[in-house]
Coordinates of C-alpha atoms in Angstrom, one line a residue:
M1 CA 117.6 86.0 107.3
S2 CA 118.6 86.3 103.6
S3 CA 116.3 84.3 101.3
G4 CA 113.4 85.8 99.5
A5 CA 111.1 83.0 100.8
D6 CA 112.0 83.8 104.4
W7 CA 111.4 87.5 103.8
A8 CA 108.1 86.8 102.2
E9 CA 107.1 84.7 105.2
A10 CA 108.0 87.4 107.6
F11 CA 106.1 90.0 105.5
L12 CA 102.9 87.9 105.6
E13 CA 103.3 87.3 109.3
M14 CA 103.6 91.1 109.8
M15 CA 100.5 91.6 107.7
A16 CA 98.6 89.1 109.8
V17 CA 99.8 90.2 113.3
E18 CA 100.3 94.0 113.0
R19 CA 97.7 94.9 110.4
A20 CA 95.3 92.1 111.1
A21 CA 95.0 91.4 107.4
A22 CA 92.0 89.1 106.4
R23 CA 92.7 85.6 105.3
N24 CA 91.8 86.4 101.7
T25 CA 94.2 89.3 101.7
L26 CA 97.0 87.1 103.0
T27 CA 96.3 84.5 100.5
A28 CA 96.3 87.1 97.7
Y29 CA 99.6 88.5 98.8
G30 CA 101.1 85.0 99.1
K31 CA 100.1 84.1 95.6
D32 CA 101.4 87.4 94.2
L33 CA 104.8 87.1 95.9
A34 CA 105.0 83.5 94.7
D35 CA 104.3 84.7 91.2
A36 CA 107.0 87.3 91.4
S37 CA 109.4 84.7 92.9
G38 CA 108.7 82.3 90.0
F39 CA 109.5 85.0 87.4
L40 CA 112.7 86.1 89.2
A41 CA 113.9 82.5 89.5
G42 CA 113.9 82.3 85.7
R43 CA 116.4 85.2 85.7
G44 CA 118.5 83.5 88.4
R45 CA 117.3 85.8 91.1
D46 CA 114.9 85.8 94.0
L47 CA 113.1 88.5 96.0
A48 CA 116.1 89.1 98.2
D49 CA 118.6 90.0 95.5
A50 CA 116.4 91.3 92.7
S51 CA 117.6 94.5 91.0
A52 CA 115.4 97.4 89.8
E53 CA 115.9 96.0 86.3
D54 CA 114.5 92.6 87.4
V55 CA 111.5 94.2 89.1
E56 CA 110.9 96.3 86.0
A57 CA 111.0 93.2 83.8
Y58 CA 108.5 91.5 86.1
F59 CA 106.1 94.4 85.9
A60 CA 106.5 94.4 82.1
D61 CA 105.8 90.7 82.0
L62 CA 102.5 91.2 83.9
A63 CA 101.3 93.5 81.1
A64 CA 102.6 91.1 78.4
R65 CA 100.6 88.2 79.9
G66 CA 97.3 89.8 79.2
L67 CA 96.2 89.8 82.8
S68 CA 93.3 92.0 83.8
P69 CA 94.3 95.5 84.9
A70 CA 93.1 94.8 88.4
T71 CA 95.1 91.6 88.8
A72 CA 98.3 93.2 87.4
A73 CA 97.9 96.2 89.6
R74 CA 97.3 94.0 92.7
R75 CA 100.5 92.1 92.0
R76 CA 102.5 95.3 91.5
A77 CA 101.1 96.7 94.8
A78 CA 102.0 93.5 96.6
V79 CA 105.6 93.7 95.4
R80 CA 105.9 97.3 96.3
Q81 CA 104.5 96.8 99.8
F82 CA 106.8 93.8 100.3
Y83 CA 109.9 95.9 99.4
R84 CA 108.8 98.8 101.6
F85 CA 108.6 96.3 104.5
V86 CA 112.0 94.9 103.6
L87 CA 113.6 98.3 103.5
G88 CA 112.0 99.2 106.8
E89 CA 113.5 96.1 108.4
G90 CA 116.9 97.1 107.1
W91 CA 117.4 93.8 105.2
R92 CA 118.1 95.8 102.1
Q93 CA 119.4 99.3 101.7
D94 CA 117.4 100.0 98.5
D95 CA 113.9 99.5 97.2
P96 CA 114.1 97.9 93.7
S97 CA 110.5 98.6 93.0
R98 CA 110.6 102.4 93.8
R99 CA 112.0 103.6 90.4
V100 CA 109.6 101.5 88.4
D101 CA 106.6 103.6 87.2
A102 CA 103.2 102.1 86.7
P103 CA 102.5 101.4 83.0
K104 CA 101.3 104.5 81.1
K105 CA 99.8 102.6 78.1
G106 CA 96.1 102.1 77.7
R107 CA 93.2 104.1 79.2
P108 CA 93.8 106.0 82.4
L109 CA 92.2 104.6 85.6
P110 CA 88.8 106.0 86.2
K111 CA 88.5 108.7 88.9
V112 CA 85.5 107.1 90.4
L113 CA 84.3 103.7 91.4
S114 CA 81.3 102.1 89.8
P115 CA 78.3 101.1 92.0
D116 CA 79.3 97.5 91.4
E117 CA 82.9 98.1 92.6
V118 CA 81.6 99.9 95.7
A119 CA 79.3 97.0 96.4
R120 CA 82.2 94.5 96.1
L121 CA 84.3 96.7 98.4
I122 CA 81.6 96.8 101.0
A123 CA 81.1 93.1 100.7
A124 CA 84.8 92.4 101.1
A125 CA 85.0 94.6 104.2
G126 CA 82.1 92.8 105.7
E127 CA 83.6 89.4 105.1
R128 CA 86.7 90.2 107.2
D129 CA 86.7 88.3 110.5
G130 CA 86.3 89.8 114.0
P131 CA 86.3 93.4 115.3
Q132 CA 88.7 94.5 112.5
G133 CA 86.1 93.5 109.9
L134 CA 83.3 95.3 111.7
R135 CA 85.3 98.4 112.0
L136 CA 86.4 98.3 108.3
A137 CA 82.8 97.8 107.2
C138 CA 81.7 100.8 109.3
L139 CA 84.5 103.0 107.8
V140 CA 83.5 102.1 104.2
E141 CA 79.8 102.5 104.8
L142 CA 80.3 105.9 106.4
L143 CA 82.6 107.2 103.7
Y144 CA 80.2 106.1 100.9
A145 CA 76.9 106.8 102.6
S146 CA 77.7 110.3 103.8
G147 CA 80.4 111.6 101.5
L148 CA 82.7 112.5 104.5
R149 CA 86.2 113.8 104.1
I150 CA 88.8 111.5 105.6
S151 CA 89.7 114.2 108.2
E152 CA 86.0 114.5 109.1
L153 CA 85.7 110.7 109.5
V154 CA 88.7 110.1 111.8
S155 CA 87.8 113.1 114.0
L156 CA 84.2 112.0 114.6
P157 CA 83.4 112.0 118.3
L158 CA 81.6 109.0 119.9
A159 CA 78.8 111.3 120.8
A160 CA 78.1 111.8 117.1
V161 CA 76.4 108.4 116.9
A162 CA 74.6 108.5 120.2
R163 CA 71.0 107.2 120.0
D164 CA 71.3 105.9 116.4
P165 CA 70.9 109.1 114.6
A166 CA 69.7 109.4 111.0
Y167 CA 72.2 112.2 110.4
L168 CA 75.7 113.1 111.6
I169 CA 76.6 116.6 112.6
V170 CA 79.9 117.1 110.8
K171 CA 82.4 119.9 111.4
G172 CA 84.0 120.6 108.0
K173 CA 86.5 123.1 106.6
G174 CA 86.5 126.4 108.4
G175 CA 84.7 124.9 111.3
K176 CA 81.4 125.0 109.4
E177 CA 78.9 122.4 110.5
R178 CA 76.6 120.4 108.2
L179 CA 74.3 117.4 108.3
A180 CA 75.5 114.2 106.7
P181 CA 72.8 111.6 106.2
L182 CA 73.1 108.0 107.3
N183 CA 71.3 105.3 105.4
G184 CA 70.0 102.1 106.9
A185 CA 73.1 100.1 105.9
A186 CA 75.5 102.7 107.5
R187 CA 73.5 102.8 110.7
A188 CA 73.5 99.0 111.0
A189 CA 77.3 99.0 110.3
V190 CA 77.8 101.6 113.1
K191 CA 75.7 99.7 115.5
A192 CA 77.6 96.5 114.8
Y193 CA 81.0 98.2 115.2
L194 CA 80.0 99.8 118.5
E195 CA 79.6 96.4 120.0
V196 CA 83.3 95.7 119.5
R197 CA 84.7 99.3 119.7
A198 CA 86.2 98.7 123.1
S199 CA 88.7 96.3 121.6
F200 CA 90.4 99.2 119.9
L201 CA 90.8 101.4 123.0
P202 CA 94.4 102.3 124.0
R203 CA 95.8 99.9 126.6
G204 CA 94.9 100.7 130.1
E205 CA 92.1 103.1 129.1
K206 CA 88.4 102.4 129.5
A207 CA 87.1 105.3 127.5
S208 CA 87.9 107.5 124.5
P209 CA 86.1 110.5 123.1
W210 CA 86.7 109.3 119.5
L211 CA 84.4 107.1 117.5
F212 CA 87.4 105.3 116.0
P213 CA 89.9 105.1 118.9
S214 CA 93.4 103.6 118.3
R215 CA 96.3 102.3 120.3
G216 CA 98.6 104.6 118.2
K217 CA 100.2 107.7 119.5
G218 CA 97.4 110.0 118.7
G219 CA 94.7 107.9 120.4
R220 CA 92.5 107.7 117.3
L221 CA 92.6 106.1 113.8
T222 CA 94.8 108.0 111.3
A223 CA 94.0 108.9 107.7
R224 CA 97.0 106.9 106.6
R225 CA 95.8 103.8 108.4
V226 CA 92.3 104.1 106.9
A227 CA 93.9 104.3 103.4
Q228 CA 95.9 101.1 104.2
L229 CA 92.8 99.3 105.3
L230 CA 91.0 100.3 102.1
D231 CA 93.9 99.0 100.0
E232 CA 93.5 95.6 101.7
A233 CA 89.8 95.6 101.2
A234 CA 90.3 96.4 97.5
L235 CA 92.6 93.5 97.1
A236 CA 90.1 91.2 98.7
A237 CA 87.3 92.6 96.5
G238 CA 89.3 92.2 93.3
V239 CA 89.3 96.0 92.8
D240 CA 92.4 97.8 91.7
P241 CA 93.9 99.4 94.9
A242 CA 95.1 102.3 92.8
K243 CA 91.4 103.2 92.3
V244 CA 90.5 103.2 96.0
S245 CA 91.0 105.9 98.6
P246 CA 88.9 107.7 101.1
H247 CA 88.6 110.6 98.7
V248 CA 87.5 108.3 95.8
L249 CA 84.7 107.0 98.0
R250 CA 83.6 110.6 98.7
H251 CA 83.8 111.2 94.9
A252 CA 81.7 108.1 94.3
F253 CA 79.1 109.3 96.8
A254 CA 78.7 112.6 94.8
T255 CA 78.9 111.1 91.4
H256 CA 76.4 108.3 92.0
L257 CA 74.0 110.8 93.5
L258 CA 74.2 113.0 90.3
E259 CA 73.9 109.9 88.1
G260 CA 70.7 109.0 90.1
G261 CA 69.2 112.4 89.3
A262 CA 70.1 114.4 92.4
D263 CA 70.2 118.2 92.1
L264 CA 73.7 119.7 92.0
R265 CA 72.8 122.2 94.8
V266 CA 71.8 119.3 97.0
V267 CA 75.0 117.5 96.4
Q268 CA 76.9 120.8 97.1
T269 CA 75.2 121.0 100.5
L270 CA 75.9 117.4 101.3
L271 CA 79.6 117.7 100.5
G272 CA 80.0 120.9 102.4
H273 CA 81.3 122.9 99.4
A274 CA 81.2 126.7 99.8
D275 CA 81.3 127.2 96.1
I276 CA 79.2 125.2 93.6
A277 CA 82.1 125.4 91.1
T278 CA 83.9 122.9 93.4
T279 CA 81.0 120.5 93.2
Q280 CA 80.8 120.7 89.4
I281 CA 84.1 118.8 89.1
Y282 CA 82.0 115.7 89.8
T283 CA 79.7 116.2 86.9
H284 CA 82.2 115.1 84.3
V285 CA 82.0 111.5 85.3
A286 CA 78.2 111.6 85.0
G287 CA 78.5 112.3 81.2
E288 CA 76.5 109.2 80.2
R289 CA 73.5 110.3 82.1
L290 CA 73.8 113.9 80.8
R291 CA 74.0 112.6 77.3
E292 CA 70.9 110.5 77.9
V293 CA 69.0 113.5 79.3
V294 CA 69.8 115.6 76.2
E295 CA 68.7 112.9 73.9
T296 CA 65.5 112.1 75.6
K297 CA 64.4 115.6 76.9
H298 CA 65.6 118.1 74.2
P299 CA 63.1 118.6 71.4
L300 CA 65.7 118.1 68.7
G301 CA 67.3 115.1 70.5
R302 CA 64.2 113.0 70.9
K303 CA 64.1 109.8 68.9
R304 CA 61.4 109.9 66.4

């Protein structure tokens, strides 16, 4: 197998079979790789023999075309994942996309998702077909509704959601326990996922103590796999994958609470921070609300 088209087809097949990528995700990856192939053809190359200079030129061309940051980032991510796959298969001995840095011009990516972006991410997760979609929707809802750390999420026992609780009892850093709230949407997502949870049990086993079992070596879903699933959901949602991670969803949970008027001490408790100084890092993204409070509440700031 030596042509870029053959490699792209094998890559998409791997995404469909091994990672159970949604139809929209596969379509997006296919279009992105076709776009890269078209550019490389103009340089007398294809995906199989492209050099680092060729890939660098393609990434630069994405910026020159005036594409939206999300679209350009998605296409870069597709090319990078493709070459990681190719390298892993041993079809090439190098990764021509590795040395190419993401563009540094323009404004830096936000460190938190907007409420609209989170809504799109949740919607994209829910549109994924079958058990994979129900599990992904449950993961996203729990991360955003409860502000869980990824380590806390993947280590949740099945018993944590027995009898449809309104709160999770989470064991955080240092073994300290705290209550993490579950809203209606998160509880519905958990209930729907539990209906198909058995399909993720390791082969030959009828039970698992973990809420998110896996057929992998550890017997439960890994943080790395959750991050990969979030990347796929971001692509389907039209959100820049570089902006999405389990920690960013925890960050969004805290920031959106503060923007909605929540007390910093309450957010500290919900996040499980021992020191409120740690929680204060989230306040810098709520600057617009803070400015509004000063302008409307301070005697000298009120509009006359």
